[in-house]
XYZ file of C-alpha atoms in Angstrom:
666
model
C -204.363 82.795 77.415
C -200.533 83.732 76.690
C -197.976 84.220 79.648
C -196.781 87.900 78.394
C -193.296 87.683 80.242
C -192.185 83.689 78.729
C -195.203 83.062 76.553
C -196.434 79.895 78.260
C -200.020 78.912 77.324
C -201.848 79.180 80.239
C -205.353 77.304 81.164
C -208.408 79.094 82.445
C -208.001 78.490 86.142
C -204.768 79.041 86.478
C -203.318 82.180 88.594
C -199.736 81.819 88.231
C -197.218 80.648 85.008
C -196.056 77.537 85.838
C -192.678 78.619 83.856
C -192.035 82.190 85.199
C -193.924 82.176 88.391
C -195.667 85.417 87.095
C -199.144 86.010 88.283
C -201.706 86.205 85.846
C -203.303 89.343 87.697
C -200.191 91.266 86.897
C -200.381 89.903 83.095
C -203.910 91.873 82.919
C -202.922 95.003 85.200
C -199.756 95.227 81.952
C -199.244 98.831 80.793
C -199.149 97.616 77.332
C -195.339 97.713 77.531
C -194.588 93.537 77.438
C -193.892 91.890 74.272
C -196.303 89.020 72.968
C -195.021 85.989 72.590
C -195.241 85.551 68.537
C -193.785 88.400 68.517
C -190.448 86.657 70.188
C -191.027 83.349 68.107
C -190.996 84.914 65.648
C -187.660 86.821 66.696
C -186.131 83.687 67.407
C -186.995 82.402 64.204
C -184.783 85.634 62.431
C -181.937 84.356 64.823
C -181.765 80.416 64.218
C -182.596 80.737 60.458
C -183.139 76.866 60.543
C -187.110 75.626 61.063
C -185.720 71.919 62.775
C -185.455 72.699 66.189
C -182.946 69.670 66.576
C -180.233 71.881 64.513
C -181.501 75.553 66.311
C -180.919 73.985 70.219
C -177.396 73.864 69.596
C -176.942 76.872 67.928
C -179.037 78.710 70.389
C -177.023 77.753 73.219
C -174.059 78.453 71.464
C -175.307 82.568 71.138
C -176.444 82.120 74.722
C -173.249 81.294 75.509
C -170.689 83.005 73.309
C -173.065 86.334 72.174
C -171.959 89.611 73.646
C -175.041 91.884 73.693
C -175.259 95.680 73.643
C -176.991 96.495 76.500
C -177.046 100.115 75.061
C -179.866 98.567 72.849
C -181.198 96.669 74.554
C -182.328 98.778 77.050
C -186.108 98.989 77.988
C -188.863 100.029 80.019
C -189.606 96.756 82.927
C -186.936 94.843 81.109
C -184.229 92.685 82.119
C -180.986 92.402 80.693
C -179.426 89.246 80.592
C -176.003 89.346 79.061
C -173.722 86.147 78.224
C -169.899 86.643 78.035
C -166.853 84.604 77.061
C -166.833 81.164 78.970
C -162.804 82.379 80.014
C -163.627 85.897 80.831
C -163.644 86.374 84.745
C -166.907 88.212 85.810
C -166.353 90.990 88.553
C -169.473 91.750 89.982
C -168.367 95.964 90.102
C -168.074 95.888 86.378
C -171.984 95.020 86.009
C -174.150 97.668 84.300
C -176.032 99.924 86.587
C -179.548 98.201 87.886
C -178.939 95.147 85.740
C -178.039 92.114 87.348
C -175.693 89.825 85.172
C -175.533 86.674 85.074
C -172.752 84.177 83.533
C -172.949 80.732 82.179
C -170.132 80.173 84.545
C -172.229 81.145 87.704
C -174.972 77.877 86.098
C -172.795 75.287 85.212
C -170.076 75.613 87.937
C -172.288 75.801 90.656
C -174.855 72.915 89.119
C -177.898 75.490 89.298
C -180.260 75.477 86.463
C -181.356 78.605 84.749
C -182.496 81.171 86.216
C -186.662 82.913 84.950
C -186.385 86.836 84.729
C -187.469 87.471 88.320
C -184.248 85.534 89.871
C -185.590 82.289 90.833
C -185.167 78.820 89.524
C -186.757 77.802 86.228
C -189.714 75.359 87.461
C -190.248 72.358 85.640
C -193.249 71.709 83.526
C -194.875 71.271 86.597
C -194.619 73.885 87.781
C -192.334 72.732 90.899
C -187.966 74.061 91.048
C -185.904 72.190 88.626
C -183.916 69.734 90.794
C -180.312 70.289 91.243
C -177.537 67.612 90.575
C -178.282 65.444 94.385
C -181.854 65.181 93.085
C -183.465 67.984 95.602
C -184.741 71.427 94.216
C -182.105 73.565 93.655
C -182.328 76.520 96.204
C -182.444 80.094 95.416
C -180.232 83.392 95.756
C -181.208 83.609 99.329
C -179.714 79.761 99.580
C -183.411 78.582 100.634
C -185.459 75.839 99.130
C -188.856 77.999 98.831
C -191.992 76.826 97.108
C -191.937 77.645 93.320
C -193.363 81.745 94.084
C -192.235 84.429 91.965
C -190.367 86.634 93.496
C -189.289 90.344 92.597
C -185.833 90.622 90.977
C -183.101 91.324 93.622
C -180.580 93.472 93.233
C -176.730 93.051 94.139
C -175.727 93.053 97.816
C -176.105 95.989 100.159
C -179.044 97.385 97.030
C -181.532 99.630 98.748
C -184.623 98.431 98.482
C -187.186 97.981 95.638
C -190.778 98.379 95.717
C -190.617 97.310 99.409
C -188.976 94.197 99.291
C -185.467 94.423 100.974
C -182.360 93.836 99.294
C -180.746 90.518 98.592
C -178.701 89.143 101.507
C -176.497 86.293 100.259
C -175.455 83.561 102.636
C -172.783 80.786 102.069
C -173.669 77.629 100.491
C -172.960 74.660 102.686
C -170.083 72.339 101.685
C -168.632 75.498 99.163
C -165.547 76.195 100.543
C -164.836 79.687 99.943
C -167.492 81.204 99.540
C -167.284 85.187 99.428
C -170.628 87.338 100.556
C -173.180 84.143 100.004
C -172.258 84.158 96.201
C -170.503 80.668 94.362
C -166.784 81.109 93.970
C -165.506 80.812 90.526
C -163.491 77.387 90.633
C -160.416 79.252 87.965
C -160.778 82.172 90.238
C -160.086 79.763 93.322
C -157.328 77.992 91.138
C -155.025 81.137 90.358
C -155.322 82.348 93.922
C -153.974 78.498 95.248
C -151.242 78.296 92.613
C -150.099 82.147 93.964
C -150.250 81.402 97.360
C -147.947 78.445 97.199
C -145.385 80.872 95.588
C -145.358 83.406 98.336
C -143.206 82.744 101.678
C -145.946 84.215 103.719
C -149.528 84.704 103.265
C -150.393 88.407 103.394
C -153.545 89.438 105.862
C -156.424 89.355 103.835
C -157.819 93.083 103.383
C -160.413 94.379 105.510
C -163.161 94.649 102.527
C -164.016 98.326 101.300
C -167.425 99.720 102.158
C -170.230 99.138 99.451
C -171.277 101.825 97.628
C -174.378 103.354 98.046
C -176.524 102.018 95.116
C -177.284 104.572 92.238
C -180.196 105.558 91.870
C -181.993 103.489 88.497
C -182.301 105.111 85.445
C -186.150 106.144 84.594
C -187.605 103.552 82.364
C -187.620 105.377 78.474
C -190.835 105.911 76.958
C -189.827 104.703 73.736
C -190.235 101.241 73.023
C -187.158 99.902 70.473
C -185.991 96.209 70.015
C -184.213 95.851 72.902
C -186.971 94.548 74.658
C -187.560 91.744 72.496
C -183.909 91.181 72.058
C -184.048 90.141 75.813
C -187.043 88.637 75.397
C -185.596 86.223 73.124
C -182.577 85.865 75.144
C -185.052 84.614 78.175
C -186.518 82.532 75.750
C -183.728 80.292 74.541
C -183.039 80.500 78.935
C -186.279 78.480 78.276
C -185.147 76.509 75.552
C -182.411 75.169 77.370
C -184.157 74.727 80.757
C -186.952 72.936 79.503
C -185.541 70.661 76.885
C -188.076 68.037 74.878
C -191.098 70.315 75.344
C -189.943 73.322 74.138
C -188.741 71.798 71.629
C -192.004 70.299 70.704
C -193.659 73.802 71.556
C -191.324 76.911 70.088
C -191.122 75.434 66.256
C -194.752 76.065 66.402
C -194.617 79.136 67.447
C -192.670 79.800 65.282
C -194.206 78.637 62.211
C -197.450 80.345 63.203
C -195.193 83.206 63.572
C -193.553 82.974 60.111
C -197.410 82.088 58.474
C -198.659 85.384 60.130
C -195.804 87.518 58.583
C -196.390 85.361 55.051
C -199.512 86.392 55.310
C -199.196 90.412 55.700
C -196.688 89.998 53.020
C -199.449 88.420 50.906
C -197.151 85.245 50.335
C -200.914 83.609 51.079
C -199.666 79.364 49.571
C -196.598 80.523 51.442
C -198.628 81.462 54.351
C -201.194 78.243 54.555
C -198.034 75.650 54.702
C -196.430 77.920 57.660
C -199.507 76.958 59.195
C -199.804 73.486 58.489
C -196.665 73.342 60.297
C -197.988 74.953 63.389
C -200.472 71.884 64.155
C -202.749 72.836 66.836
C -201.242 75.802 67.395
C -203.812 78.864 68.046
C -206.411 78.774 64.583
C -203.894 77.331 62.490
C -206.040 74.179 61.747
C -209.041 76.334 60.721
C -206.600 78.467 58.556
C -205.572 75.864 56.983
C -208.971 74.345 55.968
C -210.237 77.558 54.179
C -209.621 80.495 56.717
C -205.952 82.326 55.277
C -207.965 81.711 51.481
C -211.661 83.019 52.660
C -209.763 86.138 54.541
C -207.720 87.258 51.638
C -210.219 86.881 49.441
C -212.620 89.165 51.531
C -209.865 91.469 51.433
C -209.463 91.670 48.064
C -213.405 91.767 47.715
C -213.140 95.280 50.290
C -210.658 96.767 48.418
C -212.844 96.294 44.935
C -210.483 93.444 43.022
C -213.054 91.209 42.455
C -211.635 88.727 39.995
C -208.356 87.484 42.394
C -210.580 87.430 45.218
C -213.293 84.767 43.253
C -209.664 83.397 42.690
C -208.937 83.052 46.009
C -212.340 81.654 46.790
C -212.427 79.041 44.687
C -209.152 77.943 46.224
C -210.905 77.253 49.168
C -213.411 75.304 46.945
C -210.868 73.195 46.052
C -209.279 71.568 49.466
C -210.131 68.603 50.695
C -211.663 69.668 54.132
C -212.724 73.069 54.650
C -213.865 74.319 57.907
C -218.011 75.127 58.148
C -217.780 79.019 58.644
C -216.333 78.725 55.007
C -218.205 76.359 53.130
C -220.211 79.684 51.704
C -217.081 80.102 49.534
C -218.355 79.141 46.459
C -221.179 81.694 46.396
C -218.913 84.507 47.590
C -216.597 83.510 44.088
C -219.910 83.953 42.145
C -220.893 87.738 43.941
C -217.384 88.513 43.634
C -217.864 87.662 39.617
C -220.805 89.421 39.770
C -219.738 92.484 41.206
C -216.850 92.363 39.025
C -219.433 92.286 35.587
C -221.815 95.492 37.412
C -218.287 97.359 37.540
C -217.534 96.543 33.753
C -221.036 96.977 33.224
C -221.016 100.616 34.790
C -218.126 101.485 32.487
C -220.056 100.091 29.348
C -218.004 97.534 28.534
C -220.604 95.132 27.842
C -218.628 92.093 26.333
C -216.527 91.869 29.147
C -219.003 92.271 31.776
C -221.754 89.956 29.823
C -218.149 87.203 30.286
C -218.069 87.775 33.799
C -221.727 87.388 34.503
C -221.804 84.183 32.835
C -219.172 83.046 35.274
C -221.462 84.197 38.402
C -223.688 80.976 37.221
C -226.827 81.172 39.321
C -226.072 84.265 41.393
C -229.117 86.096 41.887
C -230.151 88.222 38.477
C -227.098 87.054 36.458
C -228.341 85.079 33.936
C -230.958 88.370 32.983
C -227.858 90.507 33.358
C -226.043 88.280 30.280
C -228.944 89.076 28.225
C -228.915 92.594 29.306
C -225.730 93.188 28.491
C -225.575 91.408 25.053
C -228.551 93.854 24.446
C -226.617 96.695 25.471
C -223.917 95.431 23.494
C -225.425 95.775 20.265
C -227.233 98.870 21.041
C -223.302 100.359 20.828
C -222.228 98.358 18.302
C -225.385 99.449 16.005
C -224.687 102.743 16.503
C -221.184 102.328 15.621
C -222.946 100.832 12.294
C -221.228 96.996 12.756
C -224.552 95.614 11.980
C -223.499 91.988 11.775
C -221.785 92.423 15.420
C -224.377 94.138 16.160
C -226.990 91.194 15.534
C -224.460 88.643 17.268
C -224.765 90.684 19.693
C -228.799 91.192 19.876
C -229.256 87.090 18.720
C -227.008 86.308 21.991
C -229.629 88.595 23.891
C -232.251 85.794 22.760
C -235.744 87.168 24.236
C -234.781 90.117 26.112
C -237.301 92.965 25.345
C -237.447 93.618 21.390
C -234.107 91.942 20.916
C -235.436 90.290 17.404
C -237.069 93.296 16.081
C -233.449 95.031 16.830
C -232.106 92.075 14.809
C -234.307 92.975 11.865
C -233.478 96.821 12.079
C -229.678 96.227 11.641
C -230.861 93.978 8.500
C -232.702 96.766 6.922
C -230.188 99.704 7.546
C -227.344 97.396 6.405
C -229.316 97.426 3.249
C -229.845 100.596 3.292
C -225.889 101.523 3.409
C -225.068 98.843 1.080
C -227.580 100.269 -1.187
C -226.248 103.785 -0.929
C -222.935 102.496 -1.724
C -224.335 100.578 -4.704
C -223.972 96.808 -3.424
C -227.073 96.251 -4.641
C -226.712 92.016 -4.699
C -226.264 92.511 -1.196
C -228.759 95.063 -0.475
C -231.200 92.915 -1.564
C -230.547 90.021 0.559
C -230.514 91.829 3.080
C -233.476 93.286 2.855
C -235.043 90.313 2.023
C -233.843 88.767 5.545
C -234.746 91.863 7.321
C -238.396 91.734 6.756
C -238.358 95.102 7.878
C -240.619 97.773 7.408
C -241.244 98.512 3.253
C -237.909 95.288 2.647
C -240.537 93.930 -0.594
C -240.788 97.908 -1.993
C -236.340 97.965 -1.133
C -235.800 94.905 -2.293
C -237.028 94.824 -6.293
C -235.538 98.763 -6.241
C -232.034 97.115 -5.339
C -232.904 94.815 -8.167
C -233.821 97.142 -11.060
C -230.713 99.499 -9.781
C -228.647 96.399 -9.892
C -229.883 95.660 -13.547
C -229.204 99.138 -15.013
C -225.693 98.731 -13.654
C -225.274 95.819 -15.617
C -225.943 97.003 -18.637
C -224.828 100.304 -18.181
C -221.702 97.908 -17.846
C -222.728 95.986 -21.824
C -223.652 92.798 -19.314
C -226.560 92.033 -21.058
C -227.170 88.844 -19.824
C -227.194 90.074 -16.607
C -229.000 92.752 -16.720
C -232.127 91.190 -18.346
C -231.603 87.951 -15.939
C -231.935 90.705 -12.912
C -235.288 92.757 -14.768
C -236.566 88.900 -14.443
C -236.362 88.576 -11.168
C -237.993 92.187 -10.139
C -241.886 91.244 -8.246
C -244.390 92.042 -11.448
C -246.471 93.786 -8.738
C -243.634 96.156 -7.707
C -243.146 97.079 -11.082
C -243.632 95.083 -15.011
C -239.969 95.198 -16.188
C -241.174 94.226 -19.914
C -239.773 97.440 -21.612
C -236.442 97.490 -19.702
C -235.900 93.756 -20.780
C -236.552 94.904 -24.609
C -234.519 97.633 -24.370
C -232.129 95.122 -23.195
C -232.016 92.887 -26.255
C -232.509 95.852 -28.059
C -228.945 97.337 -26.720
C -227.789 94.195 -26.574
C -228.628 93.479 -30.564
C -227.111 96.429 -31.894
C -223.705 96.122 -29.723
C -223.661 92.760 -31.957
C -224.528 94.146 -34.874
C -221.868 97.152 -34.812
C -219.498 94.113 -33.720
C -220.924 92.333 -37.429
C -222.382 89.582 -35.265
C -225.413 89.955 -37.854
C -226.796 86.775 -36.868
C -226.403 87.114 -32.939
C -228.154 90.908 -33.472
C -231.101 89.168 -35.159
C -231.277 86.479 -32.503
C -231.609 89.383 -29.596
C -233.846 91.707 -31.670
C -236.414 88.553 -32.147
C -236.428 88.463 -28.340
C -237.928 91.590 -28.183
C -241.888 91.185 -27.346
C -243.335 94.467 -26.768
C -241.762 97.240 -29.158
C -241.342 96.458 -32.843
C -237.689 96.112 -33.573
C -238.778 94.150 -37.638
C -236.739 96.860 -38.935
C -233.408 96.076 -37.466
C -234.188 92.425 -37.752
C -234.708 92.893 -41.553
C -231.134 95.195 -41.593
C -229.501 92.971 -39.909
C -230.014 89.949 -41.580
C -229.513 91.357 -44.838
C -226.318 92.013 -43.705
C -225.427 88.583 -43.124
C -226.770 87.523 -46.389
C -224.617 90.061 -47.619
C -220.856 88.221 -46.254
C -222.734 85.202 -46.726
C -224.037 84.206 -49.994
C -223.891 80.229 -49.913
C -226.569 78.136 -51.383
C -225.106 75.416 -48.624
C -225.351 78.303 -45.729
C -229.172 77.390 -44.319
C -229.114 80.343 -42.171
C -228.382 82.435 -45.846
C -231.829 80.972 -47.058
C -233.509 81.346 -43.994
C -232.932 84.865 -44.657
C -233.865 85.232 -47.595
C -236.774 84.012 -47.411
C -237.948 86.046 -44.510
C -236.994 89.530 -46.419
C -238.515 88.147 -49.733
C -241.754 87.774 -48.212
C -241.186 91.330 -46.413
C -240.378 92.304 -49.883
C -237.103 93.936 -47.931
C -233.803 95.056 -50.587
C -232.923 92.761 -53.445
C -233.548 89.493 -51.371
C -236.015 88.397 -54.152
C -233.285 88.067 -56.524
C -230.512 87.740 -54.709
C -232.764 84.170 -53.920
C -233.305 83.238 -57.145
C -229.889 83.535 -58.351
C -229.019 81.184 -55.464
C -231.220 78.253 -56.196
C -232.739 79.352 -59.755
C -235.865 78.880 -59.043
C -238.734 81.169 -58.215
C -240.626 80.220 -55.647
C -244.168 81.158 -53.459
C -245.859 79.960 -50.764
C -249.584 81.179 -48.941
C -252.702 79.633 -47.028
C -256.205 78.890 -47.387
C -258.665 76.546 -46.688
C -259.245 75.075 -50.329
C -257.351 72.334 -51.777
C -256.996 73.623 -55.403
C -257.585 77.148 -54.853
C -254.376 78.814 -55.954
C -255.437 82.876 -56.698
C -256.349 83.357 -52.645
C -253.073 83.982 -51.152
C -253.238 84.399 -47.443
C -250.684 84.134 -44.799
C -252.965 83.357 -41.989
C -255.881 81.053 -41.496
C -258.995 80.288 -39.294
C -257.972 77.005 -37.277
C -261.171 75.991 -37.042
C -260.610 74.482 -40.560
C -258.973 72.503 -42.451
C -255.874 74.725 -43.576
C -253.623 73.881 -47.050
C -250.153 75.141 -47.023
C -249.861 75.831 -50.950
C -246.226 76.080 -52.802
C -245.289 77.190 -55.921
C -242.098 76.776 -58.070
C -241.575 78.774 -61.400
C -238.386 77.816 -63.809
C -237.395 78.569 -67.181
C -235.450 75.810 -67.911
C -236.069 71.853 -67.709
C -235.012 71.392 -64.597
C -236.133 69.563 -61.640
C -236.147 68.805 -58.004
C -237.252 65.962 -55.494
C -238.865 68.243 -52.474
C -240.304 67.095 -48.607
C -241.316 69.458 -45.964
C -242.560 70.054 -42.254
C -244.127 72.922 -39.930
C -243.559 73.712 -36.438
C -245.496 75.023 -34.414
C -245.656 78.277 -32.588
C -244.672 75.706 -29.430
C -241.811 74.145 -31.004
C -244.223 70.954 -32.269
C -243.142 69.644 -35.693
C -245.492 68.218 -37.689
C -244.668 64.802 -39.589
C -242.516 64.785 -42.632
C -244.106 64.809 -45.952
C -242.355 64.120 -49.708
C -243.432 66.043 -52.198
C -241.356 64.054 -55.134
C -240.317 65.993 -58.390
C -241.156 68.763 -59.257
C -240.807 70.806 -62.005
C -241.565 74.600 -63.767
C -245.299 75.399 -62.887
C -245.466 72.366 -60.291
C -247.449 73.139 -57.314
C -247.038 70.971 -53.714
C -249.728 70.971 -50.252
C -249.968 69.540 -47.197
C -253.125 69.879 -45.450
C -253.698 70.858 -41.296
C -256.203 69.391 -39.827
C -258.411 71.652 -37.072
C -257.348 69.092 -34.529
C -254.113 69.015 -34.591
C -253.688 72.934 -35.054
C -251.727 74.941 -33.073
C -252.484 78.600 -32.917
C -249.950 81.033 -33.356
C -247.013 81.434 -36.281
C -246.427 78.794 -37.613
C -243.495 77.874 -40.348
C -243.083 75.704 -43.773
C -239.667 74.211 -44.216
C -239.034 73.255 -47.363
C -236.080 70.832 -48.609
C -234.720 69.326 -51.622
C -233.004 66.160 -51.946
C -229.257 67.146 -50.757
C -231.298 68.713 -47.829
C -230.575 72.509 -48.752
C -232.892 74.777 -47.209
C -235.481 75.640 -50.646
C -238.492 77.423 -49.310
C -239.242 78.949 -45.863
C -243.049 80.849 -45.041
C -243.942 81.609 -42.331
C -247.946 82.316 -41.175
C -250.683 82.569 -38.772
C -253.371 80.347 -37.672
C -255.802 82.045 -35.638
C-alpha cells in the first residue's frame, strides 16, 4: 500500500505514514480525491526531464525556490497550495490567499527549520521521528513545542476561526529569537532594514497599537471538478520531500518515475520502450515480473483479444526469446501457436486457403493444425480445379496427401486438363495427360488423340510424322493399317507431283493392304524416261520390272540400252526351258534360269546372286562368258529356301546391272 498524500510505501501493520504522518484509516476513508503517487511521479518526471536523480535534485530545488505557481489553476478540493516566492521578496502575512498558508524558502532557511509537511508539521526523518535542527535537537512545531510526531490538521493564520473542532493556531515567541512578533520568526532582512532606519531617526517613534485582527473569511467550498492543480501541488510536495529526505528519496523517486514512464509507454503502444523503463524501475511494484515476460505477454493477450493474431503471436515469441521468463508466462509458445491457428481459421473462413495453410503450418503441433493444413490444400485444389487451373490444383491436391479423395482428384484434374487440350487440338499434350490420369476411359482417349494428331500431320503434309503417329495407336483400339497405307499413298503422290519418281516408288512400295501397282509402274516409267542411262542401275532395275509387268515400251527400251534380249524364269528341273514360271515350291530344288539372245556375235561375262524376302543374300555365282542363245542357271536347295518374294540380280564384268527377276517361293 502507498500513502495517498506523499506516496511513501507502507507496511501491512503500519497505522500512520512515517513520512507525512497521515493515518492509514484516513486513507481508506478517502472519498477518491487523492492523487496516486504514480501520477505524482509521472508529473515530476515531466518537470525534471532528466532520469539522473543526481542532476534532478538541483533543478528541483531551484524550481521549489524560484518558480511562482498560479494558485488559481491549482485550487482543488482538499488541497493545500504551497507557493514558492522569490528569495529577495518580502513576505507579508496580509498578502496570502484566502485559506492558504504561504511558506517561503526564507522562513525555513533563516530559522534553520526543516521543510514542513502538508499538515504544517516538521518533516519527519526516515524513522518517522521529527527531523533535528542545527543544535541536534528536534525542531519545534508551529506552537513552539517539540511534540511526539503525530499528524495535526493544517492550521490557519493567527486569529483564524476554529476548524473541524480544533482551536486556531496561537503563535508563541521562540526563545532566543529577538524581535519575534506574534510568535512567528522575524525575517533577518526586515530586521536589518529596521535597525538602519532607526539610526537615522532623532527620536524613536512610539509603536502603533496593533490593528484588530480581521475576522477570517469563510473558506470557499471545494470545487467538485478535478483539475491539474491538485497534481501540481502534490508535485511541489514531492519536491519538498525530495529535498528533505535527501539520499533515500534520491534512490526511491527515480524508480517511481521510471515505473510510471513505463506505464505510459505501455499505454502508448511503445512496448519495447516500456520494457526498458520497467528494467530501470527495478524492484518497484511488479516491474521485475513485467520485464520477465509480463509486458510482451499482456500486450500479446490484448492484441489477440482484438483479433490481431499475427502481431499477438510475434509478441508471444518475444517472451519465448527472453533469457528469464516468469512462471506464469511460460505458456507463451503455446499461446503463439494458438494465435497462428486463429489467424489461419480467419483466413480459411475467407477462402484464402493458401495463406491459411501457411499459418496452420506455423501453428506446428497445435491441436488439429496438421490436418487443417491438408484440408486447406484440398480446398485450395477444389477452387483451382473449378477455375481450370489444373496444374496448380494438382500441386494443391498433392500437398493434401491422404486427405479424403485427394489422389482421385489428381487423376480427375489430369483427365479434365487433357480433355480441354484435346478440344484445343493440342493432341500430343492431351495424350500424355490422358495416360497420366489413368482415369475413366483414358486409354481410348489417348488413342483417339493419336489418330487426331496423325490426321493433323497428314493435313499439313507431314507424312512421316503422320505414319509414325498412326503406328503408335493400339491395334486393340483400332487397326490403322489402312490409314498408314493411305498416308504412304498420299506421300508417294506428293513426291510424284514434285517429279521425285524414285521417292514416289519407294513410298508406294510401302503400301501393304491396297494395290498401288499401277502407281508404282507409272512412277518407274517416268523415272526411266528421265534417266535413260545404261550405267544407271535404278533405270535398269525399273526397266526390268516394267518388262515383266509388260508395261508400255519397257521391253524395247531395255533392248536398246543393253543390246540383248534377256528372259528369266523358275521351275524344278535343270534342263526344262519350256516350263517358265514366276513361282516355285520350296519343297523341291528350285532352278532359276536366264536365257540370252543377241543377233550379233557379241558376248559378255556374267555373275549373279539371289536376295530373299528377309533380306538374306545368297552366295555369288559366276556364270562365265555367254553368247547368243546361251542359258545360265542357279539352284536353291529346299533347306535354304526362304518363303516369300526373292529377286535374282545379274551383273556383267563391269558391274552394270543386266537382269533383275522377281519370283515367289511357296
